[in-house]
Amino acid sequence: MRHYPTDLLLAVEHVERSLTGGALPELADALRRAGVAEPPSRFDGEQLLLGLDRLLDGVGQYPWQPLTDSDDVMETGPVGTVVLDDREGEGEAPGAGTGAHAAAAAGSGAGPGRGADPAAAPDGPAPGAAAGAAEAVLRGLLLAWALGNEVVVRSARPALWTAVMDALRAAGTPLPAGRVAAPGTPVAGVAVDVPALPEGASLALDCQAPWVHRLLTRRHLPGVTLARARASDAGRDARMAARLRLLTARARRHPYYADLPEVDGVRGLAALPVLEKADLEAHSPPAGRGLCSGGPATGEVLRSGATSGDPRYIVYSRADWDNMVREAVPVLYGMGLEPGDRVINTLFGGGMYGGLTTTFSELSRMPVEAYSTGQFATVDDVLMLTGRFGANVVLGMPALILPLLRDAKERCPGLRIEKVLYGGTPMTRTDRDWLRDALGARVVSSILAANDGAQLGYQCAHLGGTLHHLNDDYNLLEIVDEDGAPLPDGAVGEVLVTTVQKFEGPLVRYRIGDTGRIFDHACPCGVAGRVLEYLGRSDGLIRFKGETVLYGDVLAVLEGRRVSQLQIEVSSEGSKEILTVRTESPVPLDAAEVRELLVAEFPVLGALQDFDAALDVYELRVECHSEGRLARNAVSGKVKTVIDRRLEVAC
């Protein structure tokens, strides 16, 4: 059974709270008598998390750490059994350290650090105890358990270490095996010398000390991506349960989530309340602080695109930001980015919007050359960067890059772009085909992301249309009905997002406003697991004449006319409701022909109605525009897909 460092972290925080609150007076007294000054300070959860995060390059990714210079991973694991010798009462040999000595007893598996002569450990304590011995054993126990090792403490004061282990286990999280043995008891294990902690040093610094590296193993897995490692992990359920235990514990630090119940694995999520957009906005800056932990201010603050309503501000702590970047780099590799690529990054930036900011952080860690033009990229920029720098990748939103690339192709017929990575809005099949046929793009891949929680899913070269691989270890997605009840695999419903590695302003079952369906898929790329078929915004449900029309269905029909952007507006004029369809296309379209097509495919949009035909209360209007003519949001660059002016009238 694999153990997770986050479970030990939660146990440490439990003991820290108990000691600080006076709930464990006997343990506190025993630790002080053993020479551990200020016992709560040796159970500092924040310092331990910081240290483990640095040691493991992200506790949220344990046991795999993706390598930024390639698409491989390193796998971290325990060494097995660690034997800690509590030298309380033991006389010092000349030149001996002042910490706790961990010695391996005789037994099979002897080697460097193994099978040491049991005579090296005295049978009992001797006068002149080593200063700080108990504190060193305590640090050794915590970090050995954090890394999944079984621990045996050989000590002449067994009651102390039994009490420490019992206090940690009282948190209720799964922890490795541990026991206390008499001094000199033969135990096969790994010898580790835990030195005394220098004065003023923290647990975070302790995690960087050389002795800690004897508690873990690291193995390079060439050719194994993070997605493949996770997909093939037989312990997925236990891994996700550990992720959720940490998330819910951290979430309870926020006033809004103060009473959030414990969750028993992924299936237990259904018992938790759904976070609605109105509640998120009411408890997020600037409107409220219910989703702020009150911890030290670190990291990056983004703002929502505010396609509708006032902007909202999303806080990523420093650790949250590191987690987001660490998880995004393998996603970009999965989308088709490779070492040596030259990337024109046209995503929107400025005004605290996240697109350019996040990708700048991610690309800067990768072995690629990036040209961060932002949304201000021009045709001259594209032609200069492809011509003089050999840029072969364009990253951006379809609403911006498609008109840009078409103009560039017109000016330079020989223009070629090897890869187009896009996000923000879907891309039509017509536009994908044009990129492949006209520009020779061999990779056209989508990423689903949101400022609220960053990346949600991505396309590899083998997924087309609106299918996306999911990264549940970063953002865990559910498909639910309108009441928040889970739907079976393959059913269409609304998407809920739980941010598994974002702990400042976390989202637990947030109704993000998208619809889709999730099912298992064995992809030719080698990743077997859950994929999302993205079906558009849930607010893309258009109610007209008492019936429902899906925005995505209308767009699918118009793809055959090379429509690249679609906006549908419902408004009122007196007693009449008007449905206006606005299109953008690289070729001129006839509004009358488009109207005729829509009425043929969707009779409800025409004269058909279930009441007196003499009543003139509905009208369909069609406007056809060239590319770039529909209004874009000044921050996000998005075209608002569905506008219902009837709501404004009602207000």
XYZ file of C-alpha atoms in Angstrom:
651
model
C 0.000 0.000 0.000
C 1.363 3.399 -0.987
C 1.231 6.184 1.581
C 1.044 9.887 0.776
C 2.977 12.758 2.378
C -0.199 14.819 2.574
C -1.698 12.351 5.060
C 1.286 12.717 7.369
C 0.972 16.480 6.947
C -2.651 16.379 8.102
C -1.643 14.234 11.082
C 1.059 16.742 12.032
C -1.421 19.615 11.804
C -3.817 17.666 14.019
C -1.151 17.220 16.705
C -0.096 20.863 16.340
C -3.668 22.037 16.995
C -4.060 19.645 19.902
C -0.820 20.709 21.588
C -1.527 24.391 21.043
C -5.045 24.007 22.409
C -3.876 22.099 25.470
C -5.617 18.890 24.451
C -2.502 16.707 24.870
C -0.947 17.901 28.142
C 0.710 14.568 28.989
C 2.385 14.335 25.587
C 3.512 17.955 25.784
C 5.037 17.347 29.249
C 6.738 14.145 28.075
C 8.281 15.901 25.081
C 9.547 18.756 27.242
C 11.082 16.311 29.745
C 12.808 14.638 26.796
C 14.364 17.939 25.801
C 11.965 19.029 23.041
C 11.434 22.713 23.732
C 8.093 24.218 22.687
C 6.638 20.918 21.406
C 4.039 22.548 19.087
C 6.867 24.177 17.115
C 8.122 20.716 16.098
C 4.697 19.966 14.590
C 4.626 23.016 12.314
C 2.374 21.995 9.428
C 3.065 25.038 7.269
C 6.825 24.627 7.458
C 6.571 20.903 6.852
C 4.387 21.448 3.760
C 6.815 24.011 2.407
C 9.764 21.674 2.952
C 8.059 18.617 1.452
C 6.869 20.677 -1.506
C 10.462 21.621 -2.279
C 11.879 18.183 -1.575
C 9.350 16.424 -3.799
C 8.896 19.245 -6.319
C 5.221 19.316 -5.399
C 3.504 17.071 -2.854
C 0.380 17.195 -5.041
C 2.136 15.220 -7.766
C 3.654 12.538 -5.536
C 4.838 9.923 -6.355
C 5.700 11.247 -9.858
C 7.543 14.402 -10.735
C 7.428 15.401 -14.413
C 10.688 16.617 -15.940
C 10.388 19.982 -17.641
C 13.162 19.291 -20.174
C 11.372 16.208 -21.480
C 8.002 14.502 -21.181
C 9.360 11.850 -18.783
C 8.780 11.475 -15.064
C 10.783 10.624 -11.977
C 9.128 8.246 -9.523
C 9.721 8.764 -5.808
C 9.225 6.052 -3.209
C 10.215 4.985 0.316
C 13.359 3.005 1.092
C 11.443 0.490 3.222
C 12.045 0.256 6.969
C 13.899 3.004 8.794
C 15.334 2.203 12.235
C 15.853 5.187 14.530
C 18.005 4.813 17.628
C 17.022 7.122 20.459
C 20.359 7.795 22.159
C 18.887 9.161 25.354
C 21.277 8.300 28.159
C 23.947 7.001 25.787
C 27.507 8.126 26.314
C 29.137 10.024 23.491
C 32.021 8.577 21.537
C 34.754 11.018 20.529
C 33.650 12.999 17.511
C 30.108 11.665 17.638
C 27.253 13.879 16.607
C 24.637 15.165 18.960
C 21.590 13.897 17.108
C 19.797 10.569 16.911
C 21.636 7.696 15.298
C 19.676 5.331 13.091
C 21.486 2.024 12.780
C 20.452 -1.012 10.761
C 20.495 -4.212 12.724
C 21.826 -7.538 11.516
C 19.671 -9.285 8.989
C 19.230 -9.998 5.300
C 19.717 -7.207 2.791
C 22.967 -5.975 4.348
C 24.879 -3.426 2.343
C 25.736 0.222 2.641
C 23.572 1.447 5.457
C 22.087 -2.020 6.058
C 22.763 -4.892 8.423
C 24.956 -2.975 10.848
C 26.405 -4.890 13.777
C 23.773 -4.821 16.566
C 26.640 -4.484 19.014
C 27.067 -0.966 17.667
C 23.889 -0.054 19.543
C 24.140 -0.310 23.345
C 21.676 -2.469 25.261
C 20.387 0.462 27.281
C 20.812 4.098 28.071
C 23.981 5.286 29.699
C 24.559 8.425 31.696
C 25.074 11.609 29.688
C 22.227 11.623 27.205
C 22.945 13.173 23.830
C 21.490 16.671 23.677
C 18.538 16.878 21.305
C 18.270 13.107 20.828
C 14.474 13.077 21.219
C 14.029 16.004 18.879
C 16.184 14.303 16.239
C 14.197 11.066 16.526
C 10.970 13.044 16.228
C 12.142 14.733 13.016
C 13.317 11.398 11.663
C 9.955 9.800 12.425
C 7.941 12.588 10.786
C 9.930 12.699 7.564
C 10.323 8.922 7.315
C 6.553 8.539 7.629
C 5.946 11.415 5.211
C 7.907 9.483 2.587
C 6.000 6.254 3.210
C 8.552 4.313 5.258
C 7.857 1.906 8.078
C 9.612 3.201 11.199
C 11.079 1.332 14.152
C 12.295 3.439 17.072
C 14.715 1.660 19.387
C 14.477 3.439 22.688
C 14.675 3.017 26.437
C 11.615 5.279 26.760
C 8.999 3.398 24.715
C 6.040 5.203 26.300
C 7.171 8.500 24.741
C 7.338 7.227 21.163
C 4.198 5.160 21.492
C 2.391 8.309 22.642
C 3.786 10.321 19.691
C 2.714 7.696 17.168
C -0.709 7.359 18.784
C -1.204 11.144 18.682
C -0.382 11.232 14.969
C -2.681 8.294 14.235
C -5.522 10.000 16.096
C -5.940 12.280 13.072
C -7.482 9.315 11.267
C -5.382 9.516 8.104
C -3.611 6.422 6.717
C -0.028 6.323 8.014
C 2.761 3.753 7.539
C 3.547 1.095 10.127
C 5.534 2.094 13.170
C 6.607 0.513 16.431
C 8.984 0.878 19.331
C 11.661 -1.717 20.172
C 14.128 -2.053 23.012
C 17.644 -0.706 22.436
C 19.806 -3.177 20.558
C 16.898 -5.221 19.205
C 17.927 -6.697 15.826
C 15.851 -5.027 13.083
C 16.564 -5.114 9.361
C 16.373 -1.626 7.990
C 18.150 1.420 6.627
C 20.623 3.358 8.765
C 20.147 7.115 8.871
C 22.005 9.530 11.098
C 19.680 12.395 11.992
C 21.800 15.362 13.036
C 20.738 17.984 15.500
C 18.751 20.810 13.960
C 20.833 24.002 13.877
C 19.520 26.778 16.065
C 16.900 28.829 14.232
C 16.465 26.312 11.418
C 12.942 25.347 10.400
C 11.331 22.105 9.330
C 11.289 23.504 5.792
C 15.086 23.746 5.801
C 15.355 20.368 7.500
C 13.646 18.795 4.488
C 16.540 19.975 2.335
C 19.242 18.416 4.543
C 21.379 15.577 3.098
C 20.180 13.032 5.641
C 16.584 13.274 4.355
C 17.578 11.887 0.958
C 18.413 8.567 2.630
C 14.701 8.152 3.333
C 13.607 8.005 -0.298
C 14.347 6.423 -3.651
C 14.133 8.079 -7.046
C 13.784 6.321 -10.380
C 13.768 7.844 -13.853
C 11.046 6.405 -16.105
C 12.127 7.216 -19.674
C 9.266 7.422 -22.133
C 6.640 7.477 -19.364
C 4.578 10.655 -19.239
C 2.792 11.950 -16.169
C -0.569 11.143 -17.773
C 0.479 7.565 -18.556
C 1.899 7.006 -15.082
C -1.347 8.149 -13.497
C -3.522 6.215 -15.948
C -1.713 2.945 -15.204
C -1.705 3.417 -11.425
C -3.648 0.652 -9.697
C -3.922 2.855 -6.622
C -5.850 5.682 -8.285
C -8.726 5.587 -5.794
C -6.395 5.837 -2.794
C -4.403 8.570 -4.512
C -7.480 10.672 -5.212
C -8.819 10.088 -1.706
C -5.563 11.484 -0.287
C -5.823 14.515 -2.607
C -9.360 15.224 -1.404
C -8.481 14.823 2.274
C -5.895 17.569 1.947
C -8.184 19.794 -0.116
C -11.126 19.648 2.288
C -8.863 20.216 5.301
C -7.345 23.284 3.644
C -10.742 24.489 2.444
C -12.048 24.575 6.027
C -9.610 27.404 6.722
C -11.896 29.642 4.654
C -15.019 31.052 6.341
C -17.257 29.898 3.496
C -16.084 26.291 3.896
C -15.670 26.279 7.685
C -18.288 23.535 8.094
C -17.339 21.490 5.031
C -17.802 17.791 5.907
C -15.125 15.160 5.574
C -15.149 13.379 2.226
C -14.543 9.664 1.755
C -12.908 9.512 -1.660
C -14.233 10.639 -5.024
C -17.618 8.992 -4.528
C -18.070 10.954 -1.336
C -17.963 14.224 -3.249
C -21.642 13.864 -4.085
C -22.483 14.503 -0.414
C -20.860 17.952 -0.526
C -22.771 21.073 -1.570
C -22.459 22.574 -5.040
C -20.717 25.944 -5.251
C -22.881 28.156 -7.461
C -21.551 31.106 -9.403
C -23.594 33.584 -7.365
C -22.058 32.272 -4.122
C -18.562 32.327 -5.606
C -18.985 35.941 -6.653
C -20.502 36.963 -3.308
C -17.600 35.467 -1.307
C -14.702 36.434 -3.613
C -12.956 39.809 -3.825
C -14.074 42.496 -4.199
C -17.571 41.519 -3.039
C -16.582 39.376 -0.060
C -13.789 37.517 1.724
C -15.495 34.248 2.598
C -13.228 32.370 0.170
C -10.033 33.911 1.537
C -8.047 31.963 4.126
C -6.482 34.993 5.781
C -3.008 33.500 5.328
C 0.078 35.489 4.315
C -0.320 37.264 0.980
C 1.734 35.485 -1.693
C 1.378 34.490 -5.309
C -0.599 35.928 -8.208
C -4.056 37.465 -8.493
C -6.023 37.118 -11.736
C -9.329 38.589 -12.772
C -12.214 36.947 -14.502
C -12.888 37.923 -18.090
C -16.214 39.416 -17.003
C -17.922 38.412 -20.222
C -21.027 39.079 -18.151
C -21.304 40.995 -14.898
C -18.550 42.607 -12.840
C -15.030 41.150 -12.770
C -14.044 38.816 -9.968
C -10.535 38.329 -8.628
C -8.953 34.899 -8.267
C -6.092 34.448 -5.803
C -3.365 31.862 -6.390
C -0.946 31.522 -3.500
C 2.701 30.969 -4.368
C 2.278 27.224 -3.834
C -0.933 27.216 -5.906
C 0.865 28.957 -8.770
C 3.734 26.472 -8.653
C 1.235 23.590 -8.716
C -0.563 25.085 -11.706
C 2.656 25.530 -13.694
C 3.965 22.055 -12.782
C 0.736 20.466 -13.987
C 0.528 22.590 -17.151
C 3.948 21.701 -18.571
C 3.021 18.008 -19.155
C -0.271 19.202 -20.656
C 1.567 21.344 -23.209
C 3.765 18.371 -24.083
C 0.629 16.248 -24.415
C -0.853 18.784 -26.829
C 2.112 18.370 -29.148
C 4.704 20.885 -27.972
C 8.264 19.545 -28.222
C 11.743 20.686 -27.129
C 13.114 23.185 -29.622
C 9.733 24.522 -30.754
C 9.384 28.260 -31.339
C 6.070 29.546 -30.008
C 4.193 32.744 -30.914
C 2.059 33.310 -27.821
C -0.905 35.517 -28.753
C -3.061 34.813 -25.694
C -4.659 37.804 -24.048
C -2.772 39.579 -21.297
C -2.961 42.734 -19.252
C -5.641 43.868 -16.872
C -4.772 40.904 -14.606
C -6.266 38.459 -17.104
C -4.638 35.055 -16.886
C -4.077 33.722 -20.405
C -0.737 35.307 -21.221
C 0.459 35.357 -17.608
C -0.016 31.655 -16.983
C 1.420 30.457 -20.291
C 4.401 32.790 -19.951
C 5.198 31.092 -16.623
C 4.793 27.638 -18.161
C 6.734 28.192 -21.391
C 9.598 29.801 -19.472
C 10.270 26.440 -17.779
C 10.247 24.456 -21.004
C 13.050 23.990 -23.575
C 11.238 26.136 -26.148
C 11.688 29.672 -27.452
C 8.631 31.856 -26.859
C 7.582 35.175 -28.376
C 4.956 36.646 -26.070
C 3.178 39.132 -28.318
C -0.125 38.876 -26.504
C -3.305 39.977 -28.230
C -1.424 42.791 -29.945
C 0.132 40.418 -32.474
C -0.016 41.752 -36.032
C 0.350 40.171 -39.444
C 3.804 41.782 -39.620
C 4.705 40.068 -36.319
C 3.614 36.668 -37.605
C 5.502 37.023 -40.877
C 8.631 38.344 -39.171
C 8.673 35.639 -36.475
C 8.023 32.788 -38.898
C 10.493 34.184 -41.415
C 13.400 35.382 -39.289
C 13.078 33.230 -36.162
C 11.565 30.116 -37.711
C 8.523 30.183 -35.431
C 6.540 26.985 -35.999
C 3.834 27.168 -33.305
C 1.003 29.621 -32.732
C -0.777 29.681 -29.379
C -3.932 31.703 -28.979
C -7.693 32.043 -29.171
C -9.511 31.198 -32.403
C -11.277 34.564 -32.490
C -7.891 36.283 -32.810
C -5.541 33.874 -34.527
C -7.790 32.764 -37.378
C -8.284 36.237 -38.922
C -4.594 36.926 -38.233
C -3.388 33.772 -39.954
C -5.728 34.202 -42.914
C -4.441 37.714 -43.526
C -0.862 36.495 -43.148
C -1.494 33.659 -45.615
C -2.948 36.107 -48.118
C 0.142 38.310 -47.898
C 2.554 35.371 -47.881
C 1.114 32.377 -49.778
C 4.048 30.217 -48.697
C 3.329 30.644 -44.980
C 3.467 27.383 -43.018
C 2.603 26.805 -39.346
C 3.401 23.368 -37.977
C 1.305 23.515 -34.793
C -1.676 25.537 -33.619
C -2.565 25.299 -29.925
C -5.707 27.124 -28.933
C -8.106 27.713 -26.065
C -10.795 30.048 -24.828
C -13.494 29.079 -27.323
C -14.123 26.040 -29.526
C -12.829 25.914 -33.096
C -15.060 24.747 -35.907
C -14.208 21.786 -38.089
C -14.057 24.176 -41.053
C -11.321 26.231 -39.413
C -9.361 23.145 -38.353
C -9.442 21.883 -41.931
C -8.256 25.262 -43.228
C -5.287 25.268 -40.836
C -4.255 21.815 -42.000
C -4.870 22.386 -45.712
C -3.709 25.970 -46.119
C -0.921 26.171 -43.506
C 0.151 22.527 -43.320
C -0.549 22.323 -39.588
C 0.017 18.746 -38.440
C -1.105 19.557 -34.883
C -4.290 21.467 -34.057
C -4.975 20.947 -30.346
C -7.314 22.507 -27.818
C -6.955 23.188 -24.133
C -9.893 23.832 -21.825
C -9.015 26.271 -19.074
C -10.546 28.887 -16.804
C -9.073 31.665 -14.709
C -10.854 30.136 -11.711
C -8.851 26.931 -11.737
C -6.570 26.936 -14.810
C -6.413 23.851 -17.052
C -9.397 21.491 -17.130
C -8.573 19.241 -20.088
C -6.534 19.011 -23.281
C -6.425 17.369 -26.676
C -3.621 15.156 -27.859
C -2.979 14.558 -31.557
C -5.388 11.599 -31.529
C -8.406 13.399 -30.078
C -10.536 15.507 -32.368
C -13.683 17.561 -32.215
C -14.423 18.471 -28.624
C -12.927 15.439 -26.815
C -10.351 16.289 -24.148
C -8.195 14.226 -21.810
C -8.834 15.050 -18.156
C -6.271 15.740 -15.473
C -8.202 14.725 -12.365
C -5.152 15.077 -10.116
C -5.284 18.810 -10.768
C -8.933 19.639 -11.500
C -11.406 16.879 -10.737
C -14.481 17.075 -12.967
C -17.974 15.673 -12.382
C -21.048 15.568 -14.610
C -24.258 16.271 -12.694
C -27.896 17.138 -13.231
C -29.374 20.525 -12.387
C -29.655 19.509 -8.716
C -25.984 18.497 -8.463
C -26.629 14.748 -8.435
C -23.951 12.715 -10.287
C -24.918 11.304 -13.671
C -23.683 7.968 -15.053
C -20.735 7.809 -17.448
C -21.681 9.005 -20.913
C -24.677 11.064 -19.783
C -24.853 14.737 -20.746
C -25.020 17.195 -17.895
C -23.397 20.176 -16.237
C -19.719 20.235 -15.322
C -18.593 20.645 -11.715
C -14.957 21.451 -10.961
C -13.044 20.650 -7.774
C -9.584 22.229 -7.627
C -7.455 19.475 -6.124
C -4.216 21.498 -6.017
C -5.452 25.053 -5.470
C -5.810 25.739 -1.759
C -6.248 29.520 -1.550
C -9.813 30.260 -2.596
C -10.422 26.587 -3.474
C -13.373 25.478 -5.548
C -15.288 22.451 -4.299
C -17.902 21.201 -6.779
C -18.082 24.537 -8.567
C -20.727 24.745 -11.292
C -18.471 26.369 -13.849
C -21.180 26.908 -16.467
C -20.165 24.267 -19.018
C -21.942 21.168 -20.238
C -20.519 17.890 -21.431
C -20.253 14.181 -20.887
C -17.420 12.065 -19.458
C -16.521 8.498 -20.358
C -13.493 6.198 -20.352
C -11.404 6.099 -23.500
C -8.311 4.084 -24.411
C -6.505 6.635 -26.549
C -3.889 5.674 -29.167
C -1.562 8.204 -27.489
C -1.182 5.659 -24.672
C -3.319 7.436 -22.076
C -6.295 5.359 -20.980
C -8.780 7.099 -18.764
C -11.502 9.676 -18.554
C -12.168 12.080 -21.413
C -14.599 14.979 -21.558
C -16.720 15.726 -24.583
C -17.145 19.463 -24.207
C -20.618 20.548 -25.304
C -20.410 24.270 -24.672
C -21.678 26.652 -22.087
C -24.645 25.617 -20.033
C -25.948 29.122 -20.589
C -25.981 28.206 -24.289
C -29.494 26.842 -23.782
C -31.717 29.101 -25.846
C -35.379 29.156 -24.851
C -37.501 30.383 -27.770
C -41.232 29.849 -28.269
C -41.193 27.699 -25.147
C -38.725 25.243 -26.688
C -34.990 24.742 -26.245
C -32.340 25.205 -28.914
C -28.689 24.432 -28.163
C -26.099 26.960 -29.221
C -23.758 24.094 -30.127
C -26.355 22.560 -32.430
C -26.806 25.841 -34.300
C -23.043 26.243 -34.657
C -22.694 22.671 -35.937
C -25.203 23.382 -38.721
C -23.438 26.589 -39.719
C -19.990 24.987 -39.840
C -20.858 23.814 -43.346
C -21.051 27.492 -44.358
C -17.576 28.143 -42.893
C -18.895 30.128 -39.935
C -16.051 30.694 -37.455
C -17.851 32.746 -34.768
C -21.499 32.657 -33.767
C -23.467 34.904 -31.454
C -27.148 34.444 -30.631
C -29.128 37.194 -28.943
C -32.691 37.051 -27.680
C -34.381 40.396 -27.025
C -37.801 41.987 -26.740
C -39.383 44.740 -28.789
C -42.727 45.625 -27.319
C -44.657 42.361 -27.163
C -42.426 40.659 -29.731
C -39.401 38.464 -28.978
C -36.531 38.740 -31.449
C -33.875 36.047 -31.922
C -30.844 37.500 -33.726
C -28.184 35.210 -35.160
C -24.856 36.895 -35.912
C -22.094 35.105 -37.755
C -18.474 35.697 -38.681
C -16.958 33.913 -41.656
C -13.865 34.248 -43.863
C -16.162 34.109 -46.904
C -19.181 36.343 -47.637
C -22.493 34.801 -46.567
C -26.009 35.673 -47.664
C -28.187 36.371 -44.629
C -31.334 35.166 -46.372
C -29.729 31.835 -47.247
C -28.456 31.376 -43.693
C -31.915 32.140 -42.350
C -33.456 29.609 -44.691
C -30.950 26.970 -43.575
C -31.634 27.607 -39.904
C -35.398 27.426 -40.288
C -35.055 24.172 -42.225
C -32.908 22.628 -39.484
C -34.735 24.211 -36.532
C -38.413 24.706 -37.407
C -39.038 26.391 -34.065
C -36.998 29.346 -35.327
C -39.383 29.887 -38.204
C -43.128 30.477 -38.416
C -43.964 27.177 -36.703
C -45.710 27.719 -33.360
C -48.169 25.952 -31.116
C -50.668 28.799 -30.860
C -52.626 31.249 -33.019
C -50.554 31.805 -36.156
C -52.084 35.273 -36.536
C -50.163 36.449 -33.499
C -46.972 38.154 -34.574
C -44.878 37.691 -31.428
C -41.625 36.108 -32.654
C -39.037 37.017 -35.289
C -35.759 35.501 -36.488
C -33.084 37.894 -37.749
C -29.738 36.980 -39.292
C -26.653 39.182 -39.582
C -23.588 37.976 -41.489
C -20.237 39.654 -40.784
C -16.675 39.240 -41.949
C -14.082 37.951 -39.477
C -13.254 40.193 -36.570
C -16.416 42.299 -36.823
C -18.292 40.972 -33.796
C -17.565 42.703 -30.507
C -14.888 41.086 -28.341
C -14.501 41.335 -24.604
C -11.721 43.849 -23.954
C -10.040 41.616 -21.368
C -10.544 38.046 -22.545
C -10.971 38.636 -26.277
C -13.986 36.330 -26.336
C -17.173 36.781 -28.320
C -20.126 36.380 -26.003
C -21.935 33.379 -27.418
C -25.465 33.831 -26.010
C -27.069 37.097 -24.912
C -30.539 37.116 -23.405
C -31.769 40.699 -23.273
C -35.097 39.518 -21.911
C -33.393 39.152 -18.528
C -32.421 42.816 -18.639
C -36.028 43.787 -19.316
C -37.215 41.595 -16.455
C -34.812 43.333 -14.081
